[in-house]
Amino acid sequence: MNRQTTGGARVANHPLTQLVLSRMREFWRQPAAVFWVYGFPLLMMVALGTAFRNRPVDKIAVTVVAGSQAEAIQKVLQQDERFVGPGGDVEILSPEICRQRLRTGKTLLIVSTDSQSGSNFTFTYDPERPGSVMARDVINNLLQTAAGRRDPATVEDITVREPGGRYIDFLVPGLLGMGLMGGGMWGVGFAIVNLRIRKLLKRYLATPMKRSHFLGSMMISRLLFTVTEVLILVLAARWLFGVVNHGSFVAAAVLVILGACQFGGIGLLVASRAETTETVSGLMNLVMLPMWIGSGVFYSIERFPASLQTVLNLLPLTPLIHSLRSVMQDGVSLLALLPEIGLISLWTVVTFALAMRWFRWQ
Amino acid sequence: METIAIRCRELVKTYAGRPPVEAVRGIDMAVAAGECFGVLGPNGAGKTTTIEILEGLLVATSGEVEILGMQWRQSPDAIREAIGISLQETRFSDKLSVLETLTLFRSFYRRGIAVADAVQRVGLEDKLHAWVKDLSGGQRQRLAVAAAIVGDPRLLFLDEPTTGLDPQSRRQLWEIIRQYGAQGRSVLLTTHYMEEAEQLCDRVAIIDQGEIIALGSPRELITRLGGEHVVEFTLAPQTAGADRTENAWAQFAHVTSSVYEDGCHRLTVTEPHLVIPQILGHLEQRGGQLASLTTRHARLEDVFVQLTGRHLEESPPNT
């Protein structure tokens, strides 16, 4: 045997290598785990990216109430192909049916005439529904123009379509963060509890295996899985939706690694004492659910009241997604994200320290 | 090399609770190097607690433990390098192969035997690339033994190595353990099968409710019972009530003890060929009739029954 193979064999037979290899093999041989870690975020991206894609012309559902000028209004609206009814064309219907459609969300706006107060047109709509408000203004303009209004100022439209501002561009950094969270929970937390239940942790402890090798192997395999996970999502987003990173690649990579470490620590903490899969599943959901809803994965947390935002901003996933978005969408530098990075690091250090303190091997 | 593999003195383990559970209540024993030592006792007797203290997995409430001349507090790593362990129930990762599992365990030890060698010793060559989930119970137990010997230990701990296995798998494992012991290595095993202890062990300690109630070679313990043979008989139903359960047999010559249990009289005797005619004569006088009569060599089970009034495979009275 020559020297090189001896060196290679030493690396291959190192406990750290063997522990990492075992983790990877177990993962790849578990189709359900592969789906939840790799397939699920991808599926989510395709589904949401398709459902909320930017369409050239948004259809606006409108209904006209039967009345003296109903046909005239219908004619004006039919000139613009944006206006539709549930069946295709804008329809004229009785007031009761119109009301029912508005209530069930099948129409955004009802236009009627013959008002008792003497006005020419009446718009009935829900002012809290964004589409309704827009429909009211657009239709108001059309009807005013048709009635003979002349605009005093001339207007020119220049339309720009650039990737970066679409929903999918907003969504991909959110899904990346969500994937890092799920990976840390399942890949570290669940995996450790599973080993504890099988008494394998105890069996390992009965050997000369170093505890640091075991925990190190957990973190190394997590980082290796993360690389694949992130690459799959980012490349798919690029090929399918043309999502590009507007910021520095290094900055994005640093954030991904910090995120993986942070959720590795949280996964470890969740697993430090749990002795059954039920306990750890419950704990994992308890930790993840608030962040799925409140950390801005699918929509901006600015939709929540300001007081609640203060709390949500402290959750581990919020600063991660915020900084990923800042880098990928706006090209912000890491320096400008120091508060977020500080918060992520704090979560990492605190959860690791607590996990080390509470960790139970058997 | 040291002559004592395991020594423990006044080992006590009390689990906090209301009331506190005294799992181990003062155990003293010494296992010589090269010896196969069995800890025999019913479920809940404190066998696993004792072995796990010796293995360094539990900390004793009080008492001293010395493994291969070393102490857990001072040299845990050196002890772990020198011992091999099979826990009562370890479920190895389902989706790793035999080879992968053993390669992983081998990597934990500085010195050891080749994985192929370990596989061959437990006879799993055909299953080298099979996943753990596709192994039978006996094969998994052999894998556990292979993982225990892959570090080439001087002392092997086996906690209930054959529990739940079919007789054939059990015999295969006995053979593996016997061969291991034949190399001059020490083995400590726990079991609640008396046959296993008789087959494998040079000496056994019988444990009941956290204490050693008998210690010696299987033969010694049986001899100490007072007779090496057991005569068991039952009486026909038409025999008068008093006669059927009469417990006067112990007064007969050559009978050292007598137990009546579940309709069966069990006599420990030194000379069965002299005792049986006495029984028959006695019954003839009284008009009693035999339903069955068997005679066999005394076993460790009989020792346990005599000492505790219970059978090995029963639970202790107050649990």
XYZ file of C-alpha atoms in Angstrom:
681
model
C 0.000 0.000 0.000
C 1.471 3.373 -0.899
C 1.402 6.434 1.234
C -1.370 8.220 -0.581
C -3.927 5.457 -0.073
C -2.992 5.247 3.597
C -3.717 8.965 3.963
C -6.961 8.564 2.025
C -7.962 5.623 4.173
C -7.250 7.632 7.297
C -9.655 10.359 6.177
C -12.244 7.794 5.046
C -12.049 5.931 8.354
C -12.102 9.050 10.509
C -15.140 8.985 12.822
C -16.245 12.401 11.582
C -16.225 11.207 7.954
C -18.059 8.019 8.857
C -20.679 9.849 10.912
C -21.303 12.371 8.119
C -21.502 9.568 5.539
C -24.024 7.697 7.671
C -26.194 10.800 8.022
C -26.134 11.432 4.268
C -26.896 7.813 3.399
C -29.788 7.648 5.829
C -31.196 10.851 4.397
C -30.972 9.855 0.757
C -32.514 6.476 1.480
C -35.560 8.140 3.050
C -37.750 9.274 0.141
C -40.140 11.168 2.416
C -37.321 13.240 3.894
C -35.937 14.024 0.449
C -39.366 15.216 -0.660
C -39.986 17.443 2.351
C -36.562 19.031 2.232
C -36.045 19.374 -1.521
C -39.331 18.753 -3.299
C -41.691 20.691 -1.078
C -40.125 24.168 -1.332
C -39.784 23.625 -5.083
C -43.422 22.640 -5.427
C -44.433 25.606 -3.313
C -42.456 27.942 -5.540
C -43.953 26.559 -8.748
C -47.502 26.644 -7.376
C -47.345 30.118 -5.849
C -45.231 31.531 -8.672
C -47.810 30.373 -11.191
C -50.868 31.377 -9.212
C -49.615 34.875 -8.467
C -47.753 35.567 -11.688
C -48.076 39.080 -13.099
C -50.640 39.026 -15.854
C -50.630 41.618 -18.649
C -54.209 42.738 -18.043
C -56.021 42.021 -14.846
C -59.597 40.963 -15.348
C -62.086 43.011 -13.387
C -65.398 41.356 -12.549
C -68.270 43.859 -12.791
C -72.049 43.488 -12.841
C -74.616 46.029 -13.986
C -78.035 46.322 -12.339
C -81.022 46.271 -14.656
C -82.307 49.818 -15.205
C -82.982 52.548 -17.747
C -79.341 53.076 -18.801
C -78.089 49.549 -18.140
C -77.516 48.702 -21.802
C -75.581 51.939 -22.397
C -73.268 51.213 -19.478
C -72.805 47.624 -20.596
C -71.798 48.903 -24.040
C -69.171 51.257 -22.619
C -67.736 48.495 -20.442
C -67.674 45.939 -23.237
C -65.347 48.181 -25.238
C -62.657 47.460 -22.687
C -61.679 43.785 -22.524
C -60.563 44.031 -18.931
C -64.168 44.003 -17.746
C -65.812 40.626 -17.442
C -68.691 38.882 -15.732
C -68.586 35.405 -14.260
C -69.712 33.896 -17.584
C -67.359 36.036 -19.700
C -69.281 39.168 -20.682
C -70.444 41.894 -18.338
C -74.052 41.001 -17.479
C -77.147 42.921 -16.554
C -78.939 41.331 -13.621
C -81.566 42.017 -10.973
C -80.442 43.981 -7.846
C -80.848 40.892 -5.625
C -78.581 38.690 -7.745
C -76.058 41.547 -8.058
C -75.927 41.867 -4.270
C -75.481 38.131 -3.891
C -72.567 38.135 -6.335
C -70.883 40.962 -4.499
C -71.298 39.161 -1.211
C -69.809 35.925 -2.530
C -66.898 37.700 -4.205
C -67.965 36.792 -7.755
C -68.045 40.442 -8.695
C -65.906 43.315 -7.457
C -68.324 46.128 -8.207
C -71.968 46.771 -9.032
C -72.899 49.673 -11.313
C -76.479 50.937 -11.181
C -78.515 53.908 -12.368
C -81.878 55.426 -11.381
C -80.634 56.415 -7.972
C -83.177 58.022 -5.626
C -80.724 60.764 -4.715
C -80.585 61.868 -8.340
C -77.004 60.951 -9.234
C -76.301 59.444 -12.670
C -74.430 56.372 -11.526
C -74.165 54.430 -8.287
C -71.160 52.221 -7.459
C -71.692 49.523 -4.825
C -68.519 47.861 -3.524
C -66.478 46.927 -0.466
C -63.891 49.692 0.118
C -61.576 47.230 1.927
C -61.169 45.065 -1.111
C -58.281 46.533 -3.153
C -59.622 45.281 -6.516
C -62.984 46.915 -5.867
C -61.503 50.324 -5.225
C -59.422 50.104 -8.389
C -62.440 48.956 -10.419
C -64.471 51.899 -9.109
C -61.876 54.445 -10.269
C -61.297 52.850 -13.671
C -65.017 52.540 -14.428
C -65.692 56.027 -13.105
C -63.124 57.394 -15.577
C -64.592 55.452 -18.467
C -68.155 56.511 -17.735
C -67.131 60.157 -17.195
C -65.276 60.197 -20.529
C -68.201 58.524 -22.263
C -70.442 61.179 -20.755
C -68.319 63.837 -22.415
C -65.558 64.704 -19.946
C -62.460 66.166 -21.537
C -59.146 65.830 -19.683
C -57.317 69.166 -19.590
C -53.804 67.706 -19.309
C -52.211 65.325 -21.815
C -50.659 62.116 -20.516
C -48.098 59.686 -21.883
C -47.550 56.133 -20.507
C -44.090 54.513 -20.542
C -44.356 50.882 -19.351
C -41.367 49.034 -17.939
C -41.253 45.301 -17.206
C -38.270 44.237 -15.209
C -37.758 41.098 -13.141
C -37.166 41.956 -9.509
C -40.433 43.475 -8.537
C -42.687 40.533 -9.180
C -44.275 38.342 -6.495
C -41.979 35.451 -7.392
C -38.936 37.681 -6.801
C -40.344 38.439 -3.370
C -41.238 34.806 -2.733
C -37.929 33.052 -3.537
C -35.889 34.573 -0.658
C -38.803 33.744 1.661
C -38.820 30.121 0.521
C -35.048 29.944 0.935
C -35.418 31.047 4.549
C -38.285 28.633 5.110
C -36.208 25.808 3.642
C -33.300 26.594 5.970
C -35.687 26.534 8.919
C -37.298 23.221 7.930
C -33.894 21.707 7.178
C -32.507 22.598 10.594
C -35.570 21.282 12.373
C -35.913 18.023 10.469
C -32.256 17.465 9.663
C -30.907 18.106 13.142
C -33.804 18.082 15.616
C -35.830 15.192 14.334
C -32.765 13.150 13.384
C -31.301 13.387 16.880
C -34.533 12.431 18.630
C -34.827 9.485 16.288
C -31.342 8.321 17.296
C -32.236 8.778 20.948
C -35.406 6.702 20.632
C -33.484 3.910 18.923
C -30.996 4.008 21.833
C -28.301 4.627 19.241
C -27.142 7.801 20.982
C -26.623 5.697 24.095
C -24.887 3.004 22.056
C -22.553 5.605 20.522
C -21.849 6.918 24.001
C -20.672 3.453 25.041
C -17.912 3.646 22.425
C -14.856 5.919 22.516
C -16.629 8.229 20.013
C -16.019 11.886 20.843
C -19.218 13.841 21.467
C -17.791 16.753 19.522
C -17.409 14.476 16.494
C -21.044 13.513 16.705
C -22.348 17.074 16.990
C -19.830 18.237 14.376
C -21.069 15.584 11.954
C -24.636 16.806 12.460
C -23.625 20.354 11.531
C -21.424 19.329 8.606
C -24.086 17.137 7.044
C -26.608 19.951 7.571
C -24.388 22.383 5.657
C -23.849 19.866 2.859
C -27.605 19.300 2.540
C -28.140 23.056 2.591
C -25.863 23.612 -0.394
C -27.899 21.174 -2.512
C -31.189 22.492 -1.196
C -30.352 26.114 -1.953
C -28.859 25.372 -5.364
C -31.925 23.405 -6.466
C -34.295 26.174 -5.418
C -32.233 29.027 -6.825
C -31.553 27.333 -10.167
C -35.171 26.267 -10.563
C -36.319 29.811 -9.777
C -33.948 31.101 -12.428
C -34.951 28.644 -15.173
C -38.675 28.666 -14.516
C -39.290 32.281 -13.544
C -36.118 34.170 -14.445
C -35.482 35.123 -10.803
C -31.965 36.544 -10.504
C -29.850 37.651 -7.579
C -29.386 41.427 -7.852
C -26.867 41.487 -5.017
C -23.525 39.877 -4.322
C -23.334 36.114 -4.529
C -20.956 36.000 -1.573
C -23.332 38.032 0.583
C -26.205 35.667 -0.237
C -24.006 32.632 0.493
C -22.908 34.074 3.840
C -26.539 34.651 4.823
C -27.494 31.116 3.819
C -24.698 29.644 5.952
C -25.578 31.858 8.917
C -29.201 30.798 8.546
C -28.287 27.122 8.378
C -26.216 27.452 11.563
C -28.967 29.358 13.329
C -31.615 26.745 12.605
C -29.123 23.969 13.311
C -28.817 25.423 16.807
C -32.572 25.747 17.212
C -33.037 22.161 15.960
C -30.456 20.964 18.460
C -32.179 22.829 21.285
C -35.587 21.408 20.365
C -34.035 17.913 20.336
C -31.968 18.301 23.476
C -34.465 16.617 25.792
C -37.340 15.250 23.710
C -37.713 11.506 24.086
C -40.528 10.728 21.673
C -41.256 11.689 18.080
C -44.578 13.135 19.254
C -42.825 15.542 21.616
C -40.307 16.688 19.072
C -42.928 17.055 16.310
C -45.041 19.166 18.626
C -42.099 21.323 19.638
C -41.009 21.748 16.033
C -44.470 22.896 14.963
C -44.669 25.204 17.949
C -41.415 26.808 16.834
C -42.053 26.853 13.091
C -45.722 27.822 12.855
C -45.382 31.410 14.157
C -42.537 31.961 11.705
C -44.363 30.497 8.716
C -47.129 32.991 9.411
C -45.311 35.950 10.887
C -41.801 36.093 9.440
C -42.701 37.308 5.975
C -42.245 34.131 3.941
C -45.267 34.668 1.690
C -46.204 38.296 2.355
C -44.552 41.320 3.891
C -44.788 41.569 7.651
C -45.781 45.211 7.140
C -49.310 43.875 6.820
C -49.318 43.305 10.594
C -49.898 46.153 13.095
C -46.717 48.012 14.058
C -46.719 46.756 17.664
C -46.856 43.144 16.489
C -44.116 43.799 13.938
C -41.709 44.721 16.718
C -42.138 41.221 18.143
C -42.115 39.480 14.749
C -38.851 41.212 13.851
C -37.163 39.386 16.729
C -38.107 35.885 15.507
C -35.117 34.017 14.042
C -36.568 33.682 10.550
C -37.588 37.345 10.110
C -34.093 38.915 9.986
C -32.874 36.062 7.776
C -35.599 36.516 5.168
C -35.360 40.277 5.380
C -31.643 40.286 4.702
C -31.883 37.633 1.953
C -34.503 39.796 0.261
C -32.442 42.951 0.695
C -29.443 41.272 -0.941
C -31.239 39.407 -3.703
C -33.806 42.041 -4.661
C -32.055 45.309 -3.899
C -28.363 44.389 -3.899
C -27.861 45.693 -0.357
C -24.396 45.014 1.132
C -23.861 42.887 4.243
C -22.564 45.961 6.059
C -25.984 47.538 5.865
C -27.473 44.373 7.336
C -25.345 44.242 10.476
C -28.314 44.519 12.896
C -30.004 41.521 11.221
C -26.764 39.528 11.136
C -26.215 40.367 14.794
C -29.668 39.067 15.706
C -29.127 35.848 13.715
C -25.760 35.310 15.420
C -27.303 35.938 18.812
C -29.975 33.290 18.204
C -27.260 30.885 17.039
C -25.016 31.377 20.057
C -27.813 31.307 22.632
C -29.542 28.216 21.242
C -26.260 26.308 20.910
C -25.235 27.206 24.444
C -28.593 26.131 25.885
C -28.643 22.961 23.799
C -25.162 21.987 25.012
C -26.269 22.552 28.558
C -29.500 20.584 28.373
C -28.547 17.905 25.892
C -29.400 14.396 27.096
C -27.586 11.525 25.478
C -29.819 8.748 26.767
C -2.258 -8.028 32.159
C -4.617 -7.704 35.126
C -6.189 -10.844 36.527
C -9.470 -9.227 37.493
C -11.683 -7.937 34.681
C -14.443 -6.434 36.791
C -14.613 -5.690 40.448
C -17.426 -3.888 42.209
C -18.054 -3.282 45.878
C -21.253 -2.281 47.658
C -22.834 -1.045 44.487
C -26.036 0.887 45.179
C -28.348 2.646 42.753
C -31.401 4.465 44.052
C -33.707 6.324 41.698
C -35.280 9.420 43.202
C -39.040 9.264 43.512
C -41.828 8.773 45.983
C -40.985 6.266 47.301
C -37.385 6.090 45.999
C -36.716 2.973 43.931
C -33.769 0.931 45.125
C -32.829 -0.796 41.871
C -29.496 -2.101 43.119
C -28.994 -2.688 46.842
C -25.365 -3.441 47.586
C -23.834 -5.723 44.992
C -20.297 -7.102 45.402
C -18.686 -9.192 42.725
C -15.428 -9.884 40.926
C -15.090 -11.289 37.428
C -11.750 -12.912 36.671
C -9.954 -12.260 33.389
C -10.931 -14.907 30.850
C -14.100 -15.760 32.714
C -17.602 -15.840 31.304
C -19.768 -14.471 34.084
C -23.546 -14.496 34.045
C -25.920 -12.223 35.905
C -29.119 -14.186 36.181
C -32.409 -12.925 37.479
C -36.028 -12.215 36.623
C -37.148 -9.058 34.822
C -36.834 -6.052 37.098
C -34.243 -7.657 39.366
C -31.677 -4.908 38.678
C -29.589 -6.732 36.067
C -29.618 -3.948 33.470
C -29.000 -1.243 36.070
C -26.005 -3.194 37.352
C -24.504 -3.830 33.914
C -25.054 -0.216 32.826
C -23.204 1.050 35.883
C -20.332 -1.281 35.010
C -20.466 -0.059 31.385
C -20.166 3.545 32.523
C -23.599 4.487 31.178
C -25.120 5.046 34.616
C -23.537 6.554 37.684
C -23.946 4.538 40.878
C -25.473 6.200 43.926
C -22.611 4.715 45.915
C -20.052 1.958 45.694
C -16.863 1.295 43.754
C -16.348 -0.034 40.257
C -13.089 -1.139 38.695
C -12.944 -2.211 35.047
C -9.718 -3.870 33.846
C -7.950 -2.178 36.734
C -9.224 1.278 35.773
C -11.871 3.578 37.184
C -14.588 5.363 35.182
C -13.942 8.721 36.772
C -10.227 8.673 35.975
C -9.901 6.987 32.596
C -13.241 6.786 30.782
C -11.692 6.871 27.308
C -9.220 4.086 28.041
C -12.009 1.888 29.426
C -14.253 2.559 26.420
C -11.412 1.558 24.095
C -11.002 -1.727 25.951
C -14.616 -2.879 26.326
C -17.335 -3.883 23.894
C -21.033 -3.482 24.615
C -24.306 -4.827 23.357
C -27.239 -3.005 24.942
C -30.521 -4.685 25.717
C -32.286 -2.970 22.832
C -30.487 -0.965 20.230
C -32.126 -0.423 16.896
C -29.384 0.339 14.420
C -30.283 2.677 11.567
C -32.717 0.800 9.333
C -31.333 2.100 6.097
C -27.654 1.439 6.627
C -26.136 -1.858 5.560
C -24.318 -4.297 7.841
C -21.014 -3.207 6.317
C -21.791 0.512 6.728
C -22.946 0.088 10.325
C -19.828 -1.838 11.320
C -17.479 0.513 9.437
C -19.018 3.383 11.414
C -18.506 1.598 14.727
C -14.993 0.517 13.775
C -14.084 4.179 13.105
C -14.725 5.031 16.771
C -11.892 2.769 17.989
C -8.185 3.407 17.696
C -7.425 -0.325 17.497
C -9.683 -3.136 16.467
C -10.286 -5.983 14.085
C -11.122 -5.646 10.392
C -14.822 -5.183 9.670
C -14.724 -8.262 7.412
C -13.317 -10.255 10.314
C -16.109 -9.147 12.657
C -18.702 -9.996 10.008
C -17.203 -13.429 9.547
C -17.096 -14.140 13.279
C -20.829 -13.584 13.608
C -21.584 -15.338 10.317
C -23.188 -12.415 8.504
C -21.059 -12.611 5.324
C -24.172 -13.180 3.179
C -25.827 -10.084 4.604
C -22.897 -7.700 4.192
C -24.791 -5.312 1.914
C -28.273 -5.908 3.301
C -29.964 -3.007 5.081
C -30.587 -3.455 8.800
C -34.357 -3.334 8.272
C -34.133 -6.477 6.155
C -32.363 -8.532 8.850
C -34.160 -11.051 11.070
C -34.168 -10.638 14.851
C -31.322 -13.119 15.237
C -29.252 -11.437 12.523
C -29.742 -8.030 14.155
C -28.603 -9.442 17.464
C -25.521 -10.898 15.751
C -24.889 -7.489 14.187
C -25.068 -5.996 17.696
C -22.450 -8.487 18.850
C -20.291 -7.710 15.799
C -20.507 -3.990 16.660
C -19.462 -4.880 20.203
C -16.386 -6.875 19.147
C -15.221 -4.698 16.239
C -13.014 -2.708 18.639
C -11.330 -5.962 19.708
C -12.329 -5.558 23.380
C -10.720 -7.422 26.246
C -14.038 -7.379 28.067
C -17.424 -7.886 26.462
C -20.756 -6.827 28.022
C -23.886 -8.446 26.645
C -27.233 -7.367 28.086
C -29.844 -10.048 27.392
C -28.221 -11.032 24.095
C -30.782 -13.683 23.143
C -34.047 -12.346 24.562
C -36.873 -12.858 22.118
C -34.893 -15.053 19.724
C -35.917 -18.464 18.425
C -33.970 -21.489 19.757
C -31.834 -21.819 16.629
C -30.736 -18.162 16.604
C -30.092 -18.454 20.309
C -27.773 -21.428 19.781
C -25.926 -19.564 17.004
C -25.286 -16.662 19.354
C -24.127 -18.956 22.134
C -21.582 -20.427 19.760
C -20.297 -16.943 18.846
C -20.012 -15.955 22.501
C -18.334 -19.248 23.386
C -15.740 -18.755 20.634
C -15.077 -15.257 21.836
C -14.516 -16.503 25.381
C -12.228 -19.249 24.056
C -9.731 -16.542 23.068
C -9.165 -15.777 26.734
C -11.403 -12.702 26.757
C -13.777 -11.891 29.577
C -17.529 -11.792 29.070
C -20.240 -10.474 31.348
C -23.754 -11.263 30.253
C -27.171 -10.824 31.787
C -29.980 -13.194 31.060
C -33.217 -14.471 32.452
C -32.777 -17.806 30.690
C -31.237 -20.296 33.091
C -30.349 -22.573 30.214
C -28.252 -19.801 28.689
C -26.361 -19.301 31.926
C -25.767 -23.040 32.293
C -24.523 -23.318 28.721
C -22.221 -20.313 28.655
C -21.149 -19.196 32.075
C -18.241 -20.300 34.221
C -19.913 -18.593 37.158
C -23.253 -16.940 37.728
C -24.642 -14.449 40.186
C -28.351 -14.834 40.799
C -29.893 -11.420 41.436
C -33.281 -10.801 42.939
C -34.690 -7.417 43.940
C -31.347 -5.671 43.629
C -29.286 -8.154 45.639
C -27.149 -11.171 44.862
C -28.865 -14.175 46.424
C -26.486 -16.846 45.128
C -23.051 -16.824 43.514
C -20.985 -19.666 42.091
C -20.606 -21.983 39.130
C -23.892 -23.427 37.836
C -22.811 -26.855 39.122
C -21.947 -25.527 42.581
C -25.277 -23.790 42.909
C -27.153 -26.889 41.912
C -25.127 -29.018 44.326
C -25.814 -26.501 47.065
C -29.486 -27.163 46.430
C -28.798 -30.441 48.256
C -29.636 -32.822 45.467
C -28.761 -33.006 41.835
C -31.982 -34.639 40.703
C -35.564 -33.545 40.637
C -38.524 -35.899 40.823
C -41.838 -34.386 39.782
C -45.193 -36.145 40.055
C -48.884 -35.424 40.061
C -51.640 -37.481 41.617
C -54.814 -38.703 39.978
C -58.008 -36.744 40.834
C -59.664 -39.693 42.654
C -56.936 -39.596 45.333
C -58.282 -38.194 48.597
C -57.869 -34.390 48.973
C -55.485 -34.484 51.908
C -53.252 -36.948 50.124
C -53.041 -34.995 46.922
C -51.537 -31.914 48.456
C -49.790 -33.628 51.343
C -46.397 -32.177 51.887
C -44.845 -34.898 53.990
C -42.486 -36.039 51.226
C -39.581 -33.996 52.554
C -39.278 -36.387 55.499
C -38.426 -39.304 53.235
C -34.830 -40.466 53.049
C -32.679 -38.930 50.287
C -35.167 -36.069 49.754
C -33.612 -32.670 50.467
C -36.563 -30.429 49.704
C -40.145 -30.587 48.563
C -42.359 -28.028 46.861
C -46.038 -28.357 45.986
C -47.132 -26.070 43.199
C -50.036 -26.087 40.716
C -50.947 -29.694 41.488
C -47.387 -30.875 41.042
C -45.078 -32.223 43.741
C -41.448 -31.387 43.073
C -38.812 -33.147 45.188
C -35.109 -32.402 45.080
C -33.399 -35.713 45.716
C -29.924 -37.190 45.875
C -30.845 -40.770 44.907
C -33.874 -40.939 42.597
C -33.758 -44.746 42.306
C -34.253 -45.031 46.065
C -36.826 -42.272 46.404
C -39.232 -43.392 43.666
C -40.003 -46.833 45.274
C -40.760 -45.037 48.559
C -43.247 -42.749 46.815
C -44.966 -45.661 45.096
C -45.121 -47.666 48.318
C -46.555 -44.749 50.251
C -49.240 -44.183 47.656
C -50.178 -47.882 47.555
C -50.683 -47.922 51.337
C -53.037 -44.952 51.131
C -54.813 -45.987 47.958
C -53.470 -43.044 45.996
C -52.769 -43.161 42.285
C -50.082 -41.468 40.190
C -51.137 -39.358 37.219
C -47.580 -38.651 36.068
C -44.002 -39.010 37.250
C -40.834 -37.599 35.705
C -37.294 -37.332 36.835
C -34.559 -34.983 35.572
C -31.322 -33.308 36.577
C -31.684 -30.213 38.745
C -31.338 -26.871 36.949
C -30.564 -23.313 37.948
C -34.261 -22.624 37.701
C -34.786 -25.009 40.655
C -32.183 -23.087 42.631
C -34.031 -19.854 41.978
C -37.391 -21.357 42.881
C -35.991 -22.747 46.098
C -34.387 -19.430 47.050
C -37.284 -17.141 46.201
C -40.362 -19.296 45.855
C -40.863 -17.779 42.401
C -39.910 -18.686 38.862
C -37.264 -16.798 36.900
C -39.545 -15.709 34.118
C -42.124 -14.233 36.470
C -42.198 -10.640 37.632
C -41.201 -9.852 41.221
C -44.167 -9.934 43.625
C -44.701 -6.215 44.201
C -44.335 -4.708 40.758
